[in-house]
mmCIF file of C-alpha atoms in Angstrom:
data_model
loop_
_atom_site.group_PDB
_atom_site.id
_atom_site.type_symbol
_atom_site.label_atom_id
_atom_site.label_comp_id
_atom_site.label_asym_id
_atom_site.label_seq_id
_atom_site.Cartn_x
_atom_site.Cartn_y
_atom_site.Cartn_z
ATOM 1 C CA MET A 131 17.699 91.239 10.481
ATOM 2 C CA GLN A 132 20.269 90.959 13.205
ATOM 3 C CA LYS A 133 23.272 92.608 13.004
ATOM 4 C CA LYS A 134 26.832 92.038 14.754
ATOM 5 C CA MET A 135 27.603 94.729 17.222
ATOM 6 C CA TYR A 136 30.687 94.252 19.736
ATOM 7 C CA LEU A 137 30.421 96.527 22.550
ATOM 8 C CA SER A 138 33.368 97.197 25.112
ATOM 9 C CA ARG A 139 32.796 99.318 28.214
ATOM 10 C CA PRO A 140 35.449 101.231 29.345
ATOM 11 C CA LEU A 141 35.825 102.649 33.172
ATOM 12 C CA LYS A 142 33.600 105.592 33.611
ATOM 13 C CA SER A 143 35.001 109.053 33.806
ATOM 14 C CA GLN A 144 34.019 110.236 37.364
ATOM 15 C CA ASN A 145 35.247 111.747 40.421
ATOM 16 C CA PRO A 146 37.266 109.322 42.555
ATOM 17 C CA GLY A 147 35.489 107.791 45.448
ATOM 18 C CA ARG A 148 31.971 108.609 43.603
ATOM 19 C CA LYS A 149 29.952 105.776 42.894
ATOM 20 C CA GLY A 150 28.436 107.525 39.945
ATOM 21 C CA GLY A 151 26.900 111.312 38.713
ATOM 22 C CA ASP A 152 29.065 114.530 38.586
ATOM 23 C CA VAL A 153 29.678 114.015 35.176
ATOM 24 C CA ARG A 154 31.883 116.242 33.883
ATOM 25 C CA PHE A 155 33.429 117.053 30.286
ATOM 26 C CA SER A 156 36.630 117.927 31.267
ATOM 27 C CA ARG A 157 37.016 114.162 32.569
ATOM 28 C CA VAL A 158 35.210 112.535 29.957
ATOM 29 C CA SER A 159 36.784 114.142 26.994
ATOM 30 C CA LYS A 160 40.144 112.663 28.075
ATOM 31 C CA ASP A 161 38.596 109.257 27.810
ATOM 32 C CA LEU A 162 37.006 110.113 24.837
ATOM 33 C CA GLY A 163 40.469 111.186 23.436
ATOM 34 C CA ASN A 164 42.168 108.141 24.353
ATOM 35 C CA HIS A 165 39.740 105.627 22.567
ATOM 36 C CA LEU A 166 39.319 107.772 19.430
ATOM 37 C CA LYS A 167 43.426 107.754 19.620
ATOM 38 C CA GLN A 168 43.391 103.862 19.659
ATOM 39 C CA ARG A 169 42.079 101.676 16.478
ATOM 40 C CA LYS A 170 40.965 103.959 13.792
ATOM 41 C CA ASP A 171 38.220 101.413 12.935
ATOM 42 C CA THR A 172 35.951 101.686 16.020
ATOM 43 C CA TYR A 173 33.264 104.031 17.286
ATOM 44 C CA VAL A 174 33.042 105.921 20.429
ATOM 45 C CA THR A 175 29.484 106.882 22.286
ATOM 46 C CA THR A 176 28.514 107.906 25.823
ATOM 47 C CA LEU A 177 25.758 106.730 27.923
ATOM 48 C CA ILE A 178 25.657 109.227 30.492
ATOM 49 C CA ASP A 179 22.462 110.400 32.735
ATOM 50 C CA TYR A 180 21.533 114.084 32.034
ATOM 51 C CA TYR A 181 20.408 114.381 35.690
ATOM 52 C CA GLY A 182 23.739 113.593 36.741
ATOM 53 C CA THR A 183 25.734 115.834 34.540
ATOM 54 C CA ARG A 184 27.374 118.845 36.475
ATOM 55 C CA GLU A 185 29.867 120.407 33.892
ATOM 56 C CA TRP A 186 28.960 119.794 30.072
ATOM 57 C CA PRO A 187 29.216 121.677 26.666
ATOM 58 C CA GLY A 188 25.785 123.272 26.141
ATOM 59 C CA LEU A 189 24.589 122.718 29.382
ATOM 60 C CA ASP A 190 24.204 126.070 30.877
ATOM 61 C CA GLY A 191 22.068 127.635 27.799
ATOM 62 C CA LEU A 192 19.316 124.889 28.295
ATOM 63 C CA ALA A 193 15.578 126.445 29.815
ATOM 64 C CA GLY A 194 13.685 124.913 32.119
ATOM 65 C CA ALA A 195 10.837 124.377 29.454
ATOM 66 C CA LEU A 196 12.727 122.532 26.833
ATOM 67 C CA SER A 197 11.280 118.915 25.713
ATOM 68 C CA PRO A 198 13.576 115.967 26.044
ATOM 69 C CA VAL A 199 14.376 115.807 22.451
ATOM 70 C CA GLN A 200 15.181 119.638 22.513
ATOM 71 C CA ILE A 201 17.352 119.109 25.698
ATOM 72 C CA ALA A 202 19.039 116.196 23.641
ATOM 73 C CA GLU A 203 19.717 117.466 20.296
ATOM 74 C CA ARG A 204 21.004 120.897 22.027
ATOM 75 C CA LEU A 205 23.331 118.825 24.116
ATOM 76 C CA TYR A 206 24.419 116.538 21.227
ATOM 77 C CA GLU A 207 25.402 119.198 18.989
ATOM 78 C CA ALA A 208 27.339 121.218 21.745
ATOM 79 C CA THR A 209 29.258 117.917 22.402
ATOM 80 C CA ARG A 210 30.078 117.375 19.053
ATOM 81 C CA GLN A 211 31.571 120.482 18.439
ATOM 82 C CA ALA A 212 33.579 120.466 21.432
ATOM 83 C CA VAL A 213 34.896 117.110 20.722
ATOM 84 C CA ASP A 214 35.576 117.804 17.320
ATOM 85 C CA LYS A 215 37.675 120.962 18.214
ATOM 86 C CA GLN A 216 39.867 118.849 20.119
ATOM 87 C CA PHE A 217 40.006 115.589 18.048
ATOM 88 C CA LEU A 218 38.879 116.064 14.470
ATOM 89 C CA ALA A 219 42.255 114.428 13.573
ATOM 90 C CA GLN A 220 40.943 111.369 14.649
ATOM 91 C CA ARG A 221 37.775 111.539 12.737
ATOM 92 C CA SER A 222 35.617 112.312 15.670
ATOM 93 C CA ASN A 223 33.250 114.033 13.338
ATOM 94 C CA GLU A 224 32.396 110.736 11.963
ATOM 95 C CA ARG A 225 33.432 107.835 14.925
ATOM 96 C CA PHE A 226 31.892 109.735 17.866
ATOM 97 C CA ILE A 227 28.183 109.206 18.624
ATOM 98 C CA PRO A 228 26.695 111.478 21.691
ATOM 99 C CA PHE A 229 23.901 109.762 24.166
ATOM 100 C CA PHE A 230 22.332 111.540 26.977
ATOM 101 C CA ALA A 231 19.847 109.363 29.012
ATOM 102 C CA VAL A 232 16.873 111.885 29.497
ATOM 103 C CA HIS A 233 16.539 112.369 32.234
ATOM 104 C CA GLU A 234 18.088 109.114 33.586
ATOM 105 C CA PHE A 235 19.033 105.306 32.778
ATOM 106 C CA GLU A 236 16.040 104.573 35.110
ATOM 107 C CA ALA A 237 13.695 106.182 32.692
ATOM 108 C CA LEU A 238 13.966 102.958 30.514
ATOM 109 C CA LEU A 239 12.430 100.823 33.173
ATOM 110 C CA PHE A 240 9.173 102.676 33.040
ATOM 111 C CA SER A 241 8.757 101.368 29.476
ATOM 112 C CA ASP A 242 6.732 98.504 30.621
ATOM 113 C CA SER A 243 4.236 99.460 33.680
ATOM 114 C CA ALA A 244 3.044 95.620 34.127
ATOM 115 C CA ILE A 245 6.523 94.580 34.564
ATOM 116 C CA LEU A 246 8.149 97.427 36.528
ATOM 117 C CA ALA A 247 5.152 97.120 38.834
ATOM 118 C CA ASN A 248 5.030 93.206 39.205
ATOM 119 C CA GLU A 249 8.820 93.353 40.180
ATOM 120 C CA LEU A 250 8.369 96.148 42.847
ATOM 121 C CA ASN A 251 5.042 94.615 43.829
ATOM 122 C CA ILE A 252 3.464 97.842 43.465
ATOM 123 C CA ASP A 253 -0.245 98.918 41.515
ATOM 124 C CA LYS A 254 0.595 99.027 37.545
ATOM 125 C CA GLY A 255 -1.975 102.212 37.972
ATOM 126 C CA ASP A 256 0.576 103.685 39.982
ATOM 127 C CA VAL A 257 3.231 103.584 37.072
ATOM 128 C CA ASP A 258 1.090 104.271 34.660
ATOM 129 C CA ALA A 259 -0.072 107.633 35.728
ATOM 130 C CA VAL A 260 3.416 108.652 36.097
ATOM 131 C CA VAL A 261 4.632 107.441 32.406
ATOM 132 C CA GLN A 262 0.988 109.094 31.328
ATOM 133 C CA GLY A 263 1.463 112.543 33.511
ATOM 134 C CA CYS A 264 4.841 113.014 31.867
ATOM 135 C CA SER A 265 3.821 111.728 28.099
ATOM 136 C CA GLY A 266 6.604 109.002 28.073
ATOM 137 C CA PRO A 267 9.099 107.518 30.014
ATOM 138 C CA GLU A 268 11.831 109.961 28.537
ATOM 139 C CA ALA A 269 9.716 112.897 29.580
ATOM 140 C CA ILE A 270 9.591 111.555 33.413
ATOM 141 C CA ASN A 271 11.527 114.872 35.162
ATOM 142 C CA ASN A 272 14.475 115.369 36.489
ATOM 143 C CA SER A 273 13.569 117.314 39.644
ATOM 144 C CA PRO A 274 15.286 116.148 42.818
ATOM 145 C CA MET A 275 11.881 114.704 44.119
ATOM 146 C CA THR A 276 10.242 113.092 40.848
ATOM 147 C CA ALA A 277 13.117 112.207 38.894
ATOM 148 C CA PRO A 278 13.027 108.423 37.619
ATOM 149 C CA SER A 279 15.370 107.131 40.193
ATOM 150 C CA LYS A 280 13.560 109.073 43.114
ATOM 151 C CA ARG A 281 10.157 107.529 41.961
ATOM 152 C CA LEU A 282 11.538 104.126 42.083
ATOM 153 C CA ASP A 283 12.744 104.679 45.431
ATOM 154 C CA ASP A 284 9.370 105.490 47.126
ATOM 155 C CA TRP A 285 8.456 102.306 45.504
ATOM 156 C CA SER A 286 11.067 100.001 46.841
ATOM 157 C CA PRO A 287 11.704 98.507 50.313
ATOM 158 C CA TYR A 288 13.804 100.746 52.889
ATOM 159 C CA GLY A 289 13.142 103.344 50.128
ATOM 160 C CA LYS A 290 16.272 102.459 47.710
ATOM 161 C CA PHE A 291 15.716 100.900 44.725
ATOM 162 C CA ALA A 292 18.180 98.102 44.214
ATOM 163 C CA LYS A 293 19.433 99.447 40.573
ATOM 164 C CA THR A 294 22.357 96.653 40.000
ATOM 165 C CA THR A 295 20.119 93.819 40.842
ATOM 166 C CA VAL A 296 16.323 94.742 40.501
ATOM 167 C CA GLY A 297 17.271 97.267 38.105
ATOM 168 C CA ILE A 298 18.847 94.778 36.204
ATOM 169 C CA THR A 299 16.144 91.973 36.279
ATOM 170 C CA VAL A 300 13.547 94.898 35.128
ATOM 171 C CA ALA A 301 15.428 95.881 31.954
ATOM 172 C CA GLU A 302 16.136 92.275 31.136
ATOM 173 C CA ARG A 303 12.412 91.250 31.472
ATOM 174 C CA ILE A 304 11.492 94.495 29.497
ATOM 175 C CA GLY A 305 13.735 94.101 26.649
ATOM 176 C CA ILE A 306 15.530 96.414 24.356
ATOM 177 C CA SER A 307 12.886 96.069 21.698
ATOM 178 C CA ARG A 308 9.955 97.399 24.226
ATOM 179 C CA MET A 309 12.497 100.195 25.497
ATOM 180 C CA ARG A 310 13.088 101.199 21.614
ATOM 181 C CA GLU A 311 9.086 101.222 21.081
ATOM 182 C CA ARG A 312 8.588 103.879 24.310
ATOM 183 C CA CYS A 313 11.829 105.636 24.048
ATOM 184 C CA PRO A 314 12.462 107.389 21.210
ATOM 185 C CA LEU A 315 15.849 109.103 21.979
ATOM 186 C CA PHE A 316 17.214 105.713 22.962
ATOM 187 C CA ASP A 317 15.839 104.304 19.716
ATOM 188 C CA ASN A 318 17.504 107.119 17.891
ATOM 189 C CA TRP A 319 21.112 106.295 19.524
ATOM 190 C CA LEU A 320 20.735 102.364 18.601
ATOM 191 C CA THR A 321 19.769 103.254 15.307
ATOM 192 C CA ARG A 322 22.737 105.468 14.702
ATOM 193 C CA LEU A 323 25.097 102.753 16.286
ATOM 194 C CA GLU A 324 23.817 100.117 13.676
ATOM 195 C CA GLY A 325 24.074 102.742 11.178
ATOM 196 C CA THR A 326 27.797 102.277 11.370
ATOM 197 C CA LEU A 327 27.798 98.793 10.184
ATOM 198 C CA ASP A 328 26.104 99.714 7.266
#
């Protein structure tokens, strides 16, 4: 059954002059508050790369050996508490749904090895080895050398993955359904958003 959901992407809360990364709660919370204070029949969510987050509730207490699910759960709980502390009057406890891409958005592109390998003109076995070695796309780690985006850079011409062109093409070819099958945190986020329509 299809559900109708209308999405609006506001400006990202980032450091002026930077293209991405360096995500900080002090900036994001202002945007969250502005949107929660607008129409009362809307929901507010985030799509933030865990790898690019620098200052965020719950971030300091994360141990290195935690699984993607454990990382997400702890960040979600700390984020909800911090947002509710500021915007409970706007029903943030009902209308705010946090989401972090663990470890990066690019992990979703590993949901289909054949499509990714074909677009990058590399051996499918190379992609399979990464996904299997990490036990799934969302578990591809956040080391400066082995994060999903860094692996894509290594496989790309001139050592730089074209996220806004090739990345979009790969994502469109893979499709949301396949990403949801392979990435449980991503699927859970969309399921929660869909639940707001019930």
